[in-house]
C-alpha positions in Angstrom: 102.8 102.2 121.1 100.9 104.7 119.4 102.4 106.9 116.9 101.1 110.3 116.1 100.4 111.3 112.6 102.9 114.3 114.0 105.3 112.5 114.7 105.0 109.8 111.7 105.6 113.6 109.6 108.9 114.3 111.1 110.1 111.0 110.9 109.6 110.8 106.6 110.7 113.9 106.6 114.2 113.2 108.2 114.5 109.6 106.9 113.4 110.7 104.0 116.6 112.5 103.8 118.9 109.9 105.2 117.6 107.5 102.8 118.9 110.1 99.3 122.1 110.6 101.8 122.8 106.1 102.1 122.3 105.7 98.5 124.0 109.5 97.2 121.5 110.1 95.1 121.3 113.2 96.7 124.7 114.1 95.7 125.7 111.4 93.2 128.6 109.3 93.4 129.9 106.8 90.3 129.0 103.6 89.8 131.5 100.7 90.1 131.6 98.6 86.9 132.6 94.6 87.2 135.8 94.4 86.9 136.0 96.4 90.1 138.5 99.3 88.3 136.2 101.2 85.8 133.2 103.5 86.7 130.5 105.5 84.9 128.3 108.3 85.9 125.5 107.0 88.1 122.2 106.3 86.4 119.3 107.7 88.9 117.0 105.3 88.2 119.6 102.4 88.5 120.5 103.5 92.2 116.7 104.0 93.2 116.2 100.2 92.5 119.4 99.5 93.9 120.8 98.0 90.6 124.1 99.6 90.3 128.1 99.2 92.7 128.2 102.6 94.1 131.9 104.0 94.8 131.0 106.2 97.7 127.5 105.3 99.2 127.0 103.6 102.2 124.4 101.1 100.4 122.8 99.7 97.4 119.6 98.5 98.0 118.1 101.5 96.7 115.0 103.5 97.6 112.0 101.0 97.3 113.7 98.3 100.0 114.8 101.3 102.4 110.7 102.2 102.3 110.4 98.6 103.4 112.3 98.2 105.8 111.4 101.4 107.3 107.3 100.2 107.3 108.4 96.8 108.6 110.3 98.7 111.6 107.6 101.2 112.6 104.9 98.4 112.3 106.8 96.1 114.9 107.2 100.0 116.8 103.5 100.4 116.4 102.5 97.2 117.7 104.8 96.6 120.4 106.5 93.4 118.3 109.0 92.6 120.8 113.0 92.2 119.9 116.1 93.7 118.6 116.7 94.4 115.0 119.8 92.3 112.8 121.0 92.1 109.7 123.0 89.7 108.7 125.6 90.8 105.5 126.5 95.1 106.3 128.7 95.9 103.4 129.4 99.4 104.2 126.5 99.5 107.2 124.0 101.6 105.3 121.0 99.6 105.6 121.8 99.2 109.5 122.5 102.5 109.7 119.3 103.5 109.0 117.7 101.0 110.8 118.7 102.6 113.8 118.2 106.2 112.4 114.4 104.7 112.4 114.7 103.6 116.0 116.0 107.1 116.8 113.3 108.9 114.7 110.3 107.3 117.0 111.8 107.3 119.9 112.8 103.3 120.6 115.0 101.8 122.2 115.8 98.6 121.2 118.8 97.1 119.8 120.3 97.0 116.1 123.0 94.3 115.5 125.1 94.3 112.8 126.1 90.6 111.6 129.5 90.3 109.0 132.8 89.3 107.9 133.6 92.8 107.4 136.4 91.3 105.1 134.0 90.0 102.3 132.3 86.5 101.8 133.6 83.6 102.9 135.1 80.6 100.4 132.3 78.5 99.0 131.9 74.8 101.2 130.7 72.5 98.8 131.0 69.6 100.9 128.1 71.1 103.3 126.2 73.4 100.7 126.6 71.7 97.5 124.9 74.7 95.6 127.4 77.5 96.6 129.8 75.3 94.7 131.4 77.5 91.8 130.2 80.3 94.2 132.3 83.3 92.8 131.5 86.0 95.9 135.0 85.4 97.5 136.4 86.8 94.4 134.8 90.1 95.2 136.5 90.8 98.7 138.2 94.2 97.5 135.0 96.1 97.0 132.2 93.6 99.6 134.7 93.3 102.1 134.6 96.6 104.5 136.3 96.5 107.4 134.8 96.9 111.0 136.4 100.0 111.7 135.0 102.1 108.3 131.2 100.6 109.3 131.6 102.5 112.3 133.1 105.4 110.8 129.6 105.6 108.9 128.0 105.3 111.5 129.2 108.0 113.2 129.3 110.1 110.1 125.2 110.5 110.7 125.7 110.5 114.4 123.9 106.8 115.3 126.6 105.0 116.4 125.8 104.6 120.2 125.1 102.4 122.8 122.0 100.8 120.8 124.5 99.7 117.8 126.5 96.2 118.6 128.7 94.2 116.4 129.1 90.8 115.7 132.3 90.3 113.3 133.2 87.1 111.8 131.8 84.3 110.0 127.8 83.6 111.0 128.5 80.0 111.8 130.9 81.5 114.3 128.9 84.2 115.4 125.1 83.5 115.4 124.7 80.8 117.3 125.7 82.7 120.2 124.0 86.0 119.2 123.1 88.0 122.2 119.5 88.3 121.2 116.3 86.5 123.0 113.6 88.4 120.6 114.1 89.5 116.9 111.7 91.8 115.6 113.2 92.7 112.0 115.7 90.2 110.9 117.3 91.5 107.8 119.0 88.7 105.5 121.5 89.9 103.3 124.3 87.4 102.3 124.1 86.8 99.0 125.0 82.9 99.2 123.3 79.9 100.1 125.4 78.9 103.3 125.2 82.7 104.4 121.7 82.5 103.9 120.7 79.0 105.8 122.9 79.9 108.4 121.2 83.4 109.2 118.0 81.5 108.9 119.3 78.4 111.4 120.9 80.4 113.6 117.7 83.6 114.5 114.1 82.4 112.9 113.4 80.8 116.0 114.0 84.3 117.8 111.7 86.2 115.2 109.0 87.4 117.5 105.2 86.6 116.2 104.1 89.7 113.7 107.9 89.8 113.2 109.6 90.6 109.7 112.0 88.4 107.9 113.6 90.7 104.6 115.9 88.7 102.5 117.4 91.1 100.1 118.5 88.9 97.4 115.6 86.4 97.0 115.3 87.9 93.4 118.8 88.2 92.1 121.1 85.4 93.5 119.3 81.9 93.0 121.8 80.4 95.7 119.9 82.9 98.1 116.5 82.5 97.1 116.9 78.2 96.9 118.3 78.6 100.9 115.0 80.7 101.6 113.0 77.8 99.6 114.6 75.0 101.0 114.3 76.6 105.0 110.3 77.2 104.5 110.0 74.2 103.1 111.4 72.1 105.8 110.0 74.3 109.0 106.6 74.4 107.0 106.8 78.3 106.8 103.4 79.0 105.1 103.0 82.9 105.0 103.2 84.3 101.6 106.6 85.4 100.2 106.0 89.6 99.4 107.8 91.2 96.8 109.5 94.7 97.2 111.5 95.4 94.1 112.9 93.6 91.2 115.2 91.2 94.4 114.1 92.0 97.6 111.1 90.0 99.6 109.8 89.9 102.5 107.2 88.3 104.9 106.1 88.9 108.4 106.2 85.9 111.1 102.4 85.0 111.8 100.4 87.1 109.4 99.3 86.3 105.8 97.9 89.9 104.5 101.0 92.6 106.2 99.4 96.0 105.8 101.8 97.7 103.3 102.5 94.3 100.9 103.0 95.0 96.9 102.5 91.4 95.8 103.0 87.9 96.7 105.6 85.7 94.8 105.7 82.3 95.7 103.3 81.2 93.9 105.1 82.3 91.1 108.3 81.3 92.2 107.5 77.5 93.0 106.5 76.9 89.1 109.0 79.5 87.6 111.0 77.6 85.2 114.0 79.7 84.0 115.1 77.4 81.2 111.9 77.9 79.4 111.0 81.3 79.9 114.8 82.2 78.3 113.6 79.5 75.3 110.5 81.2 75.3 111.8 84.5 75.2 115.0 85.0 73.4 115.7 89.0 74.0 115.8 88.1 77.7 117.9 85.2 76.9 120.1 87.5 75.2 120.1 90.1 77.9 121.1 87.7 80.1 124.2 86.6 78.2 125.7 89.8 77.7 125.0 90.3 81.4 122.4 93.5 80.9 120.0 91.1 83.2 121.2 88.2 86.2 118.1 86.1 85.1 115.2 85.6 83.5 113.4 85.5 87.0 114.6 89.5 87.5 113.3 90.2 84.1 109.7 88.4 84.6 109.3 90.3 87.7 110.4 93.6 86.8 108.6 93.1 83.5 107.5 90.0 82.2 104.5 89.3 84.3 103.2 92.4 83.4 103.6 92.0 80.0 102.1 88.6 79.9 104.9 86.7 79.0 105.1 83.3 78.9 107.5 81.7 81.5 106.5 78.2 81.7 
C-alpha cells in the first residue's frame, strides 16, 4: 500500500499527540518511587526514555520506543507485510493502544491483540527456567498488575477500543499456544522475565510474517529478558542483527539485515559484553549500580560508555 506524504503528515501529527498523551508528558503526572508508596515530580527527560513508574500514564516506554514501533507498523503497512499486531506484557495497554491508534491513522485493518495476566507477573518456575530463579517481579503485582477491565477503560478513553482490539487474558503458556493469529506482522515482547519471554517467542515467531518486526522492550534492562532473546536466536539460528532503540529496547525485522530506520546494531556487542569487568573497570558505574541510580553496567555502556570509549571487556 502506498502512503501519501499527506497522509504520512496527518498521521505524526495526531500520533504525535497520543504519544505526549500515553506517557503524560503532555500534562505530567508523578513518578512512582520503589517502594511502590512514595512519588516525586516527574523528570521530563526520565519519561521521554521511559526510565521512570508513572502514577497516571498509560505507559512507560517513553518517546524514542513509541517512534519505533510506530516506523515498524507503517513499514509492514507500506509493504503489505501480512498479519495482526501482539504484544505480549500490556501493563496499563498504552503501547497497544497506540498500536491500533496507528492502524486507525492509515487506514488498516488488521488486528491488535493484547497478550497478559492483567493481574501482574506470574511466580518464578525455577524447575523449567532456572534463571528466573530469585525472580522478584511477582512482588510487584500492586502497581504491574492492571486488571482487564481498566485496559479497556484506556482504551476507550482515546476512542480505539473496537472491533479490531481482542484480548487474551491469562498466563502465555495458557494463552499463546492457541492465539487466534495465522500471520504476525509486529510482535511486541514485553514481559520482563525469562519464562515470559521464551514463551512469547515459542508460542508466535513462527507466525512472524517475512519483513516482519520482533521488539523486545527489555533486551537492555532485565538480563533474564535479554538471555531468553539470546538463548531463542541462538537455537533457531536467528541471524539478523539485533537494533537498538534506547538505552533497553531492540528490535529486528524477520528476513532483512539493514531495516530502513535502524540506530545501531548490538549484538555484536552484546555477545562479548562482560558486566563483571566493565563494573571492575569502571568503578563510578559500579557504584551507580549499587545504590541503584543504574540496573547495570550494560544500560550504562550503551547509553554512555560506548561513546565515551570505555573499556568493558
Amino acid at each position: 500500500m502506498e502512503i501519501s506524504p499527506g497522509i504520512h503528515r496527518a498521521a505524526d501529527l495526531y500520533l504525535d499527540l497520543l504519544k505526549k498523551c500515553l506517557t503524560r508528558i503532555l500534562f505530567p503526572d508523578r513518578s512512582l518511587h520503589y517502594d511502590l508508596a512514595s512519588t516525586s515530580s516527574q523528570i521530563p527527560a526520565d519519561r521521554c526514555e521511559g526510565k521512570d513508574w508513572p502514577t497516571e500514564a498509560e505507559t512507560m516506554v517513553g518517546l524514542r520506543r513509541l517512534d519505533n514501533l510506530q516506523a515498524c507498523i507503517a513499514s509492514v503497512i507500506e509493504n503489505d507485510v501480512p498479519g495482526d499486531l501482539i504484544e505480549t506484557g500490556a501493563w496499563r495497554g498504552g503501547a497497544a493502544i497506540f498500536m491500533r491508534a496507528v492502524l486507525k491513522a492509515y487506514g488498516d485493518s488488521r488486528r491488535v491483540f493484547v497478550a497478559d495476566s492483567f493481574k501482574g507477573l506470574p511466580l518464578p518456575d525455577p524447575g523449567r527456567y532456572p534463571k528466573d530463579a530469585g525472580d522478584s517481579h511477582h512482588q510487584l503485582a500492586p502497581y504491574l498488575g492492571v486488571t482487564l477491565e481498566e485496559v479497556q477503560r484506556n482504551f476507550a478513553r482515546y476512542g480505539l477500543l473496537d472491533s479490531q482490539v481482542y484480548f487474551l487474558p491469562g498466563w502465555f503458556k495458557d494463552t499463546l499456544p492457541s492465539a487466534p493469529l495465522e500471520k504476525i506482522a509486529v510482535l511486541r515482547l514485553d514481559g520482563d522475565m525469562y519464562e515470559s519471554t521464551m514463551e512469547a517467542l515459542e508460542c508466535l515467531y513462527d507466525k512472524v510474517s517475512e519483513m516482519g518486526f520482533l521488539v523486545v522492550d527489555d533486551y537492555g534492562a532485565l538480563p533474564n529478558c535479554r538471555t531468553a532473546v539470546e538463548d531463542f536466536r541462538r537455537v533457531r539460528n536467528i541471524t539478523e542483527p539485533i537494533h537498538r532503540i534506547d538505552w533497553t529496547g531492540v528490535f529486528w525485522q524477520k528476513g532483512n539485515f539493514d531495516p530502513p530506520f535502524l540506530e545501531c546494531t548490538v549484538e555484536s556487542d552484546v555477545q562479548d559484553f562482560d558486566e563483571e569487568a566493565y563494573l571492575e573497570a569502571n568503578p563510578d558505574v559500579a557504584q551507580a549500580v549499587r545504590n541503584g541510580t543504574l540496573p547495570s553496567g550494560w544500560e550504562h555502556f550503551l547509553r554512555y560508555g560506548k561513546h565515551e570509549g570505555r573499556r568493558w571487556r
